[in-house]
Coordinates of N, CA and C and ligand atoms in Angstrom, one line a residue:
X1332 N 7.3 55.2 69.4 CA 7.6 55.5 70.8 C 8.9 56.3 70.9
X1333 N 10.4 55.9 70.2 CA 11.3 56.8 70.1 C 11.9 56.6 68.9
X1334 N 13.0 57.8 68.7 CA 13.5 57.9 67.5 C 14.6 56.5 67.5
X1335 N 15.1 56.3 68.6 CA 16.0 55.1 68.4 C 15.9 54.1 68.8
X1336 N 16.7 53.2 68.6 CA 16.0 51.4 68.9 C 17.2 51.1 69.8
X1337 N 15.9 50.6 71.0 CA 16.7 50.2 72.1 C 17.0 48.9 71.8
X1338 N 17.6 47.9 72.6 CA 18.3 46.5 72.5 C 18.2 46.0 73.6
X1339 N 18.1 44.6 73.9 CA 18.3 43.8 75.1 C 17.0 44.3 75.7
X1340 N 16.9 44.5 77.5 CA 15.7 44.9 78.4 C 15.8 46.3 78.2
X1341 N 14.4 46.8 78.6 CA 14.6 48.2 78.9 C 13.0 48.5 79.7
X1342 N 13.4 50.0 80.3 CA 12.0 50.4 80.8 C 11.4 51.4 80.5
X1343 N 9.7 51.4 80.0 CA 9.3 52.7 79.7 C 8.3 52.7 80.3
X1344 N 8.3 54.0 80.6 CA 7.1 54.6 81.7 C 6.0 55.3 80.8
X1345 N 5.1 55.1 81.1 CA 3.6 56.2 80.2 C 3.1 57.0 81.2
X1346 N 3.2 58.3 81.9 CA 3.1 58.8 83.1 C 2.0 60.1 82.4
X1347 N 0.9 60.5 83.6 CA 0.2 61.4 83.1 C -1.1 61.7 84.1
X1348 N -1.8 62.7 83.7 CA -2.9 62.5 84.4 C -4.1 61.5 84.3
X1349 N -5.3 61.4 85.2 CA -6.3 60.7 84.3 C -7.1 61.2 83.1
X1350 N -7.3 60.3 82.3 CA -7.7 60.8 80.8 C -7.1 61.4 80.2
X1351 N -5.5 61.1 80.4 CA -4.4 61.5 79.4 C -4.3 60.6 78.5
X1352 N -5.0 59.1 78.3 CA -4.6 58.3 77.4 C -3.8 57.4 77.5
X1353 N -3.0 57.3 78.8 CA -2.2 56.2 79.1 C -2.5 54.4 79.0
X1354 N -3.8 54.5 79.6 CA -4.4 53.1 79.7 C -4.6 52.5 77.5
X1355 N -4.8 54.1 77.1 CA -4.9 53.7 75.5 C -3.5 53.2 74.9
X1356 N -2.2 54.3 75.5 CA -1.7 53.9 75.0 C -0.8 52.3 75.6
X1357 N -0.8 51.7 76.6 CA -0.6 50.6 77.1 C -1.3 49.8 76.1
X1358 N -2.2 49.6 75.8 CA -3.3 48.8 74.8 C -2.6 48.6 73.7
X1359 N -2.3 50.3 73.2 CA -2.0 50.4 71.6 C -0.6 49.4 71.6
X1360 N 0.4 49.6 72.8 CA 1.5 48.8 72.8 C 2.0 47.4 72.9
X1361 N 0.7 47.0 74.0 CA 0.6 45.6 74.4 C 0.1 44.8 72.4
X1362 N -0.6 45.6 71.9 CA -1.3 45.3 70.5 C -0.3 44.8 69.6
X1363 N 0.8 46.1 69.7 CA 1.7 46.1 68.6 C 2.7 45.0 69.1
X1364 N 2.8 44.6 70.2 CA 3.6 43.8 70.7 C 3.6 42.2 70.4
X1365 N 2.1 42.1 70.2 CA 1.3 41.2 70.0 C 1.4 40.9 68.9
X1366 N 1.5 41.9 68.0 CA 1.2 41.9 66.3 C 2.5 41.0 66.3
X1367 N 3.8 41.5 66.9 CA 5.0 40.9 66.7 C 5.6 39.6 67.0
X1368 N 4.9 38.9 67.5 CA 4.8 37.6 68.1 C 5.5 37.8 69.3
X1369 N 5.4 38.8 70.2 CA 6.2 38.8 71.3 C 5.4 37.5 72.5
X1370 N 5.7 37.5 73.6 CA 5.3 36.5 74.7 C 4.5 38.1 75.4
X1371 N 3.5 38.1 75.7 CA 3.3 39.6 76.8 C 2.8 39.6 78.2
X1372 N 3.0 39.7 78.7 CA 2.1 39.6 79.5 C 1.7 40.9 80.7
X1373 N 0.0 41.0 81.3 CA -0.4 42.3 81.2 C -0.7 42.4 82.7
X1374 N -0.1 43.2 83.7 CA -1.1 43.7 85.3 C -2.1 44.6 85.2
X1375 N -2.5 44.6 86.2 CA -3.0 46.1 86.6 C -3.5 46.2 87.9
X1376 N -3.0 47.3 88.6 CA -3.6 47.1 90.3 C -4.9 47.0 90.5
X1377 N -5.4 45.9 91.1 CA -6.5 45.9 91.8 C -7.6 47.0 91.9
X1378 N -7.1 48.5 92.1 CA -7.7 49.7 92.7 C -8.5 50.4 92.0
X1379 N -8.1 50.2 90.8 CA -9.0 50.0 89.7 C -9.9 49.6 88.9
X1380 N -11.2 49.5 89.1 CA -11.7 48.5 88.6 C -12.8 49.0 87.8
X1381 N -12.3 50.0 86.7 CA -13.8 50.6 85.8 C -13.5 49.5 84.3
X1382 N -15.1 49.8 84.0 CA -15.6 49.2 82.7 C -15.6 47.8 82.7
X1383 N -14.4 47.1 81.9 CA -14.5 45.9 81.6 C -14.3 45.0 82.6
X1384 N -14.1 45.3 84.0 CA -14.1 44.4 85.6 C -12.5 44.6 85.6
X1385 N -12.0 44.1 86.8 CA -10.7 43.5 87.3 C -9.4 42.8 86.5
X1386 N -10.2 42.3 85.2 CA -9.2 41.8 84.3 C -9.0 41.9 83.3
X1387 N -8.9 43.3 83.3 CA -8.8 43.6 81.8 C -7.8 45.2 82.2
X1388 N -7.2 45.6 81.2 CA -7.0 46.9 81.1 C -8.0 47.6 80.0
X1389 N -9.1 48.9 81.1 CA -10.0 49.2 80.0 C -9.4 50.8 79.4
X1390 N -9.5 51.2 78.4 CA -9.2 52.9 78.3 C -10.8 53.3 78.7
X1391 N -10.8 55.1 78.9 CA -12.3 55.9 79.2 C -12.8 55.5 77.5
X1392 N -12.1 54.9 76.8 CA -13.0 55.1 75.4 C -13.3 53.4 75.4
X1393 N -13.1 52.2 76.2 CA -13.7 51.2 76.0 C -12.8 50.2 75.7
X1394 N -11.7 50.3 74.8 CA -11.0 49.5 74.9 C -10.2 49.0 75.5
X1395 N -10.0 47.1 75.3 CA -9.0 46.4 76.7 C -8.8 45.6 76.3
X1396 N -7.7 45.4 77.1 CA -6.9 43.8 77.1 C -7.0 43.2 78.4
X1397 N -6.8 41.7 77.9 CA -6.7 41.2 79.6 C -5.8 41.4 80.7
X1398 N -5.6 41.6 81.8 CA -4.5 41.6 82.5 C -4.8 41.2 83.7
X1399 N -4.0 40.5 84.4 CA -4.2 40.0 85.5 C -3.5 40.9 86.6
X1400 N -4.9 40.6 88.0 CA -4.6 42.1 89.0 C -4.2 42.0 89.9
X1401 N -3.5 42.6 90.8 CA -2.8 42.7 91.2 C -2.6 43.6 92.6
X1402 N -2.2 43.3 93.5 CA -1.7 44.9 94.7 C -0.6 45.0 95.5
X1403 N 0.7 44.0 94.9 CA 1.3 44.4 95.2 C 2.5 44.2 94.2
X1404 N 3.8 44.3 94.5 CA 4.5 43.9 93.3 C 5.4 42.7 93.7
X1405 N 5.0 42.0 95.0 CA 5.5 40.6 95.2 C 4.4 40.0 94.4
X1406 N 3.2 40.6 94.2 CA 2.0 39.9 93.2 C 2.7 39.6 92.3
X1407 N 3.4 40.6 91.7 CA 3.9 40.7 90.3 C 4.8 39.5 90.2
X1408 N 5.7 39.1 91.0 CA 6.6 38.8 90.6 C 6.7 37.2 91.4
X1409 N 5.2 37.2 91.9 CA 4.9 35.4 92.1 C 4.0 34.7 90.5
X1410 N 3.4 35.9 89.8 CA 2.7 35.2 89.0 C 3.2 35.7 87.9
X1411 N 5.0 36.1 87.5 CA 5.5 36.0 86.3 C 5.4 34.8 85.2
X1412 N 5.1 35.3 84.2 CA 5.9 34.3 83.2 C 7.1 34.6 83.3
X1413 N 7.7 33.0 82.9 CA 9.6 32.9 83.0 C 9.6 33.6 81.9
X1414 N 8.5 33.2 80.6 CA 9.2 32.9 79.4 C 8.8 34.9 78.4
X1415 N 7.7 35.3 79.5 CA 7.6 36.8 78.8 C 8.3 37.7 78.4
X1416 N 8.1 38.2 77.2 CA 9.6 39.1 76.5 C 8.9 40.4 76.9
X1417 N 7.6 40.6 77.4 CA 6.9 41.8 77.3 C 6.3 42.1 78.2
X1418 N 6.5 43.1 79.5 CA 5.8 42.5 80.7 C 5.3 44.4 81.0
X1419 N 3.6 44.9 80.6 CA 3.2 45.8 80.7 C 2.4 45.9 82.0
X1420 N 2.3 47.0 82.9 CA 1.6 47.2 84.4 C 1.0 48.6 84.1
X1421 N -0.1 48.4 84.8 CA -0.9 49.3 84.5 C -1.6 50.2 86.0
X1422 N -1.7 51.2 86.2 CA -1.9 52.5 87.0 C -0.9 51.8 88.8
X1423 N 0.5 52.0 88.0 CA 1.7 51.5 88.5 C 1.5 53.0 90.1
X1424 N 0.6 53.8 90.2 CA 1.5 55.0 91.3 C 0.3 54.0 92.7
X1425 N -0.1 53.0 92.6 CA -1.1 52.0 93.6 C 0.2 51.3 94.3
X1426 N 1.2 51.0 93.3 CA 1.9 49.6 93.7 C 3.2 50.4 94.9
X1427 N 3.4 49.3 95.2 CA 4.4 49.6 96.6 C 5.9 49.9 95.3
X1428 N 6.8 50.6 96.5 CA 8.0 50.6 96.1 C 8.9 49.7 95.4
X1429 N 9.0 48.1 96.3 CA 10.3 47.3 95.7 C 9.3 47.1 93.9
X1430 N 8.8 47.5 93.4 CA 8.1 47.8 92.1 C 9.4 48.2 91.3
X1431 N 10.0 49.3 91.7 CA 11.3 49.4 91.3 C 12.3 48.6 91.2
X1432 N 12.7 48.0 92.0 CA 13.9 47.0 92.2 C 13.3 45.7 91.2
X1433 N 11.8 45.5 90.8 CA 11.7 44.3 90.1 C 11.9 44.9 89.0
X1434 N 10.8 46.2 88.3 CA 11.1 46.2 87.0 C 12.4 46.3 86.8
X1435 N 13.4 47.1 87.5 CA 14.4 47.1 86.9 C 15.3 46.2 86.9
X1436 N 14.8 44.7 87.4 CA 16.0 43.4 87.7 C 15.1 42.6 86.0
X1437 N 14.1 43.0 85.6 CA 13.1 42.5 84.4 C 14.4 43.4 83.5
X1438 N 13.9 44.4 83.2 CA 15.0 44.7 81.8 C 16.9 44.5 81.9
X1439 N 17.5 44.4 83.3 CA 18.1 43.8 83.4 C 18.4 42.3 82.8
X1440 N 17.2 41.5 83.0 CA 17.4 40.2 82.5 C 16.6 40.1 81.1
X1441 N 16.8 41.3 80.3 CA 16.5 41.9 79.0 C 14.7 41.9 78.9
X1442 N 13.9 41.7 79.7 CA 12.6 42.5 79.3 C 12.1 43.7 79.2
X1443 N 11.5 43.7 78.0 CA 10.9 45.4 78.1 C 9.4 45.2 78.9
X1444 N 9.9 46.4 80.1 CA 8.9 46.7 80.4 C 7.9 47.6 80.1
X1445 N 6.8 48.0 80.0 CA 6.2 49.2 79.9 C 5.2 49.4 81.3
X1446 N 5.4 50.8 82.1 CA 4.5 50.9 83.0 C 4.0 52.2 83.0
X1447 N 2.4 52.1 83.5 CA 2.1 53.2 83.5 C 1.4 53.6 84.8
X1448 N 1.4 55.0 85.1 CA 0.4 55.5 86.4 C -0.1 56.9 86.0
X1449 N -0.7 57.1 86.7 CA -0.6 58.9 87.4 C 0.5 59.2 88.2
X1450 N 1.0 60.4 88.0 CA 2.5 60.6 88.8 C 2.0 61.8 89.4
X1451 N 1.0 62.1 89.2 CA 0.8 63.0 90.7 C -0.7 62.8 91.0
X1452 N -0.4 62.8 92.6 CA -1.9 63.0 93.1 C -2.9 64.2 93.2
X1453 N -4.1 64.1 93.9 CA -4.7 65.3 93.5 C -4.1 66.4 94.5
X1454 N -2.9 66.5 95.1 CA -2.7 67.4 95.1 C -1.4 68.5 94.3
X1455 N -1.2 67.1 93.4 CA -0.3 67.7 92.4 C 1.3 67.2 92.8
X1456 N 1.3 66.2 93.9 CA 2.4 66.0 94.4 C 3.1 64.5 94.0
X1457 N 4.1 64.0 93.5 CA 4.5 63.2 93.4 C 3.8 61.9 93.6
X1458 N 3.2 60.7 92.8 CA 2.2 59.7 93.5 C 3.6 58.6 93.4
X1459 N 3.5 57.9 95.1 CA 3.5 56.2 95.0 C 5.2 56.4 94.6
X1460 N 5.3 55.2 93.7 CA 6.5 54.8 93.1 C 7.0 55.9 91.7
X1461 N 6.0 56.4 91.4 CA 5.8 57.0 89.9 C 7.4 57.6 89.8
X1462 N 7.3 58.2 90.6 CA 9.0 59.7 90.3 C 10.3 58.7 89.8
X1463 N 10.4 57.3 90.8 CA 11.4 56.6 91.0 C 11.3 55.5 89.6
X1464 N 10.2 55.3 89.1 CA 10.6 54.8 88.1 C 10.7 55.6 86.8
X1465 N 10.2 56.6 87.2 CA 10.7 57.6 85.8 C 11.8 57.9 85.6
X1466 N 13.0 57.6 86.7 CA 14.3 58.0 86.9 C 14.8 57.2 86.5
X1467 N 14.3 55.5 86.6 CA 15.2 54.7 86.3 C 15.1 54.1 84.9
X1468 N 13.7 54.6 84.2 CA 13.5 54.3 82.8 C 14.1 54.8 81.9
X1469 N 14.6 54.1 80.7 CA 15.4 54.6 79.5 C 14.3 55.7 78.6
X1470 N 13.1 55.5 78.7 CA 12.0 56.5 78.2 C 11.0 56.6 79.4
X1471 N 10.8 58.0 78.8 CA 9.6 58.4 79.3 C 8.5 59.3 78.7
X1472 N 7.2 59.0 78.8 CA 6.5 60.0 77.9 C 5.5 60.0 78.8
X1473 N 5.2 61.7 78.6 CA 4.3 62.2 79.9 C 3.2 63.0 79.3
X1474 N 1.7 62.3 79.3 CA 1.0 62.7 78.5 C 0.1 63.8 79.0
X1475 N -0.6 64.5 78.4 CA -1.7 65.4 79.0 C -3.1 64.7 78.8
X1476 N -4.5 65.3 79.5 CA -5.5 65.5 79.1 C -5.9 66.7 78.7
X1477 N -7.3 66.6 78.7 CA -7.8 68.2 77.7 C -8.1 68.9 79.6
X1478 N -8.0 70.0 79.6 CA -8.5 70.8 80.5 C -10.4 71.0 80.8
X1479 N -11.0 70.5 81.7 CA -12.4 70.1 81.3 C -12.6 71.8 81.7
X1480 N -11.8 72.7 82.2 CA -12.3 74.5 82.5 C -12.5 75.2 81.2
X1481 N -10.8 75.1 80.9 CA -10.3 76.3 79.7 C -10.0 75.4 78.6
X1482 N -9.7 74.4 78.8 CA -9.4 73.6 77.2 C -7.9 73.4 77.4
X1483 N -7.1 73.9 78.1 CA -5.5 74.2 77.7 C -5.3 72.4 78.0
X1484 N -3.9 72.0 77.7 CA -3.0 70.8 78.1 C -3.5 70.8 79.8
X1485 N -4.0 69.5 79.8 CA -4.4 69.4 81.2 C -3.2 68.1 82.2
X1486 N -2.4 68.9 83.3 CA -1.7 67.9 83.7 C -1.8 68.1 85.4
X1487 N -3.2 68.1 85.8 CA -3.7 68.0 86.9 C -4.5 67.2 87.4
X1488 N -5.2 66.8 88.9 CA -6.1 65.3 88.8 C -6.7 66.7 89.5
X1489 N -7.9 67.1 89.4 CA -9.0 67.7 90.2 C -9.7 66.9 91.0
X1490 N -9.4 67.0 92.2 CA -10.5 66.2 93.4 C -11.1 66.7 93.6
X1491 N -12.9 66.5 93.1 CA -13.8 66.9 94.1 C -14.6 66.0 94.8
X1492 N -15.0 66.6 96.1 CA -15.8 66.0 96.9 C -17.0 66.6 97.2
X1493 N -18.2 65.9 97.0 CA -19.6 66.6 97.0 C -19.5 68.0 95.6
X1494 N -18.8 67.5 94.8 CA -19.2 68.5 94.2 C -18.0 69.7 94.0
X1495 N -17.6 70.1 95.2 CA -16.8 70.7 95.3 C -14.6 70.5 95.5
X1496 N -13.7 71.2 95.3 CA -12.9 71.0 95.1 C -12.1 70.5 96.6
X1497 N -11.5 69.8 96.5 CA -10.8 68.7 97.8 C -10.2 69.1 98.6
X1498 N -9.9 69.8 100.1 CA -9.1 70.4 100.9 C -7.8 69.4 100.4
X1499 N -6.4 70.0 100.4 CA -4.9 69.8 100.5 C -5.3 68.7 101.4
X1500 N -5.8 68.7 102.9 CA -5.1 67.7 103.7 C -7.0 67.2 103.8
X1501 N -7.4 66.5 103.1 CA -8.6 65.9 102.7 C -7.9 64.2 102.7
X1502 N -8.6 63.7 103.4 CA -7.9 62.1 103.7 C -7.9 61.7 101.8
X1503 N -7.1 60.8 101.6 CA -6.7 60.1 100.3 C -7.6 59.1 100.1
X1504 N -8.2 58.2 100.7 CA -9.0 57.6 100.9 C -10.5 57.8 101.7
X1505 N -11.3 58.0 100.8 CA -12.7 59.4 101.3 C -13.9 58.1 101.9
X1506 N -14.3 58.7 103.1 CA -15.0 57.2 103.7 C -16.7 57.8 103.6
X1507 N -17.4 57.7 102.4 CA -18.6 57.8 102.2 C -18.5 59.5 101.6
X1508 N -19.6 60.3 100.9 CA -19.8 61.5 100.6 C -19.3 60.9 99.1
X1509 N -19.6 62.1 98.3 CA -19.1 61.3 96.7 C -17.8 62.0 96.5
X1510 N -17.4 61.3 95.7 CA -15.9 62.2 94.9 C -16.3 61.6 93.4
X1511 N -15.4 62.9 92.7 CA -15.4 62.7 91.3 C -13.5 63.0 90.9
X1512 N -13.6 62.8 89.8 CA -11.8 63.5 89.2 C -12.5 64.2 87.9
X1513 N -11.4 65.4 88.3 CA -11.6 66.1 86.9 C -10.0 66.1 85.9
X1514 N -9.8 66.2 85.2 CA -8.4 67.0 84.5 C -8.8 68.0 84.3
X1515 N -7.6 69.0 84.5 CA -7.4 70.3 84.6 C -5.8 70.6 84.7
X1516 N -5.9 71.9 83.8 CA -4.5 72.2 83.5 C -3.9 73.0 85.2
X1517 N -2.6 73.3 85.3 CA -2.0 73.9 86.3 C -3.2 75.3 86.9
X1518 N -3.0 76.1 86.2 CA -3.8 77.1 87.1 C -5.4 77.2 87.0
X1519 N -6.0 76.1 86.9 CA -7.6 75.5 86.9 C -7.5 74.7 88.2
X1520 N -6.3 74.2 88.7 CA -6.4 73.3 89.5 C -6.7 73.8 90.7
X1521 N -7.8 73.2 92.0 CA -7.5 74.2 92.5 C -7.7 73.0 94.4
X1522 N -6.8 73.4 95.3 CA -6.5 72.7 96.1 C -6.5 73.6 97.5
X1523 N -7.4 73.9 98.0 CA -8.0 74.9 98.8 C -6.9 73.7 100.2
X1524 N -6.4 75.3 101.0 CA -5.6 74.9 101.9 C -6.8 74.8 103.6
X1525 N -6.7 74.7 104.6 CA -7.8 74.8 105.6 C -7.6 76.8 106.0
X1526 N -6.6 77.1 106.0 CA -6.4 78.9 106.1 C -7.3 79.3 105.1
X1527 N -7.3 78.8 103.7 CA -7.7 79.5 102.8 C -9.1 79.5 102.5
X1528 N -9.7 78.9 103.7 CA -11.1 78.2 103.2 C -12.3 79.2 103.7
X1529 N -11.8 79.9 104.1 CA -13.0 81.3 105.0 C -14.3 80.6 105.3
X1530 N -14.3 79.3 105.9 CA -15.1 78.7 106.2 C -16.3 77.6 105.0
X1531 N -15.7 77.8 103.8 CA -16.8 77.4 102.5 C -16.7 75.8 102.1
X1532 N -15.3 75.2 103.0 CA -15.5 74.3 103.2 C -15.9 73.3 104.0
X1533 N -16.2 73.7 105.7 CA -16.0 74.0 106.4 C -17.4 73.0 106.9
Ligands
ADP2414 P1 -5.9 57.3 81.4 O1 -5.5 55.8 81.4 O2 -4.7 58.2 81.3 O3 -6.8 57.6 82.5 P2 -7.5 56.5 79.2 O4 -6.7 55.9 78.1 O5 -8.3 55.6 80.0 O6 -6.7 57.6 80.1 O7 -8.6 57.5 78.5 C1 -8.3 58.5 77.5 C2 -9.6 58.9 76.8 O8 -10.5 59.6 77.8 C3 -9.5 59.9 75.7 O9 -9.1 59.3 74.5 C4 -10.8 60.5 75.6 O10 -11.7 59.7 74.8 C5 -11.4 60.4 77.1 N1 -11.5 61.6 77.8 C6 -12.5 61.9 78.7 N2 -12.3 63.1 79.3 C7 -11.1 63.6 78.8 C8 -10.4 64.8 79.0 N3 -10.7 65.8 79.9 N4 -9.2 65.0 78.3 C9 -8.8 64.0 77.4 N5 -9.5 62.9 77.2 C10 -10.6 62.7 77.8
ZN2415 ZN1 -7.5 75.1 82.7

């Protein structure tokens, strides 16, 4: 994770798009944590709920640990362990703000946290809590996926709906019609404004 060894609490963020590997690497960490006899213990928002069901953290490649779910971050912090040295959260840009103020009162009272989200939405804009705890973590590592257009470092969420790519001011929450996500690097991404739409979305 880094070249130097932290001490006491601390906080690290795993920030990226989807199918950057975050949820793998949360796993890989929670593992090695495990390996060490640490205490751990594992969230994940509610809002999520592929592959292995609600209680588990799954990666797109299958693998998971259990974690218990969650939606808000008073969740978090009624169903702590006292005694956790290791307290991992998973697709953290769902969870409300005072999310902040706990993880950072947790490494304060020396836990390492690890959290992870998407830190931008599909329109490429800051998600949720994400910005604010990347500010206040001692690490950060911001991963890519593969570009599913051109292949390049992909650090975009592509919304489409019915197939096609998501208007800018397209509700966040889509009430029937399909949506999919793609990753896609910066200029593959493409987020049609309602001016720009010459009616094709229309
Ligand atoms: P995240 O939690 O960031 O959404 P996951 O850890 O769940 O990511 O999944 C990462 C895995 O997704 C990769 O190891 C790979 O097997 C798979 N994958 C599917 N599509 C892509 C893509 N476009 N780029 C990279 N990995 C992808
Ligand atoms: Zn691309």
């Amino acid at each position: 994770m880094t070249a130097f060894q932290l001490t006491g609490g601390w906080i690290e963020v795993i920030a990226g798009v989807m199918f950057s590997g975050k949820s793998e690497e949360v796993i890989r960490r929670v593992r090695r944590a495990m390996i060490a006899r640490k205490r751990v213990q594992v969230f994940k928002s509610h809002l999520d709920g592929r592959y292995a069901g609600i209680h588990a953290i799954s990666s797109h490649d299958g693998r998971s640990v259990e974690a218990v779910p969650v939606d808000s971050s008073a969740q978090i912090a009624q169903s702590l362990d006292p005694m956790a040295q290791v307290i991992a959260i998973d697709e953290a840009q769902f969870l409300d703000n005072a999310i902040v103020e706990l993880t950072t009162s947790l490494a304060a009272r020396g836990r390492r946290v690890i959290i992870a989200g998407t830190d931008t939405d599909f329109r490429g804009e800051p998600f949720g809590p994400m910005p604010q705890l990347m500010a206040v973590a001692e690490v950060v590592d911001k991963l890519h996926a593969i570009c599913v257009l051109c292949g390049s470092p992909a650090s975009r969420n592509q919304r489409l709906v019915e197939g096609r790519p998501a208007r800018y001011d397209s509700p966040v929450i889509q009430v029937g019609g399909t949506e999919s996500y793609e990753a896609r690097c910066r200029a593959c991404h493409q987020i049609p404004r309602r001016d720009e739409d010459q009616g094709r979305l229309l």
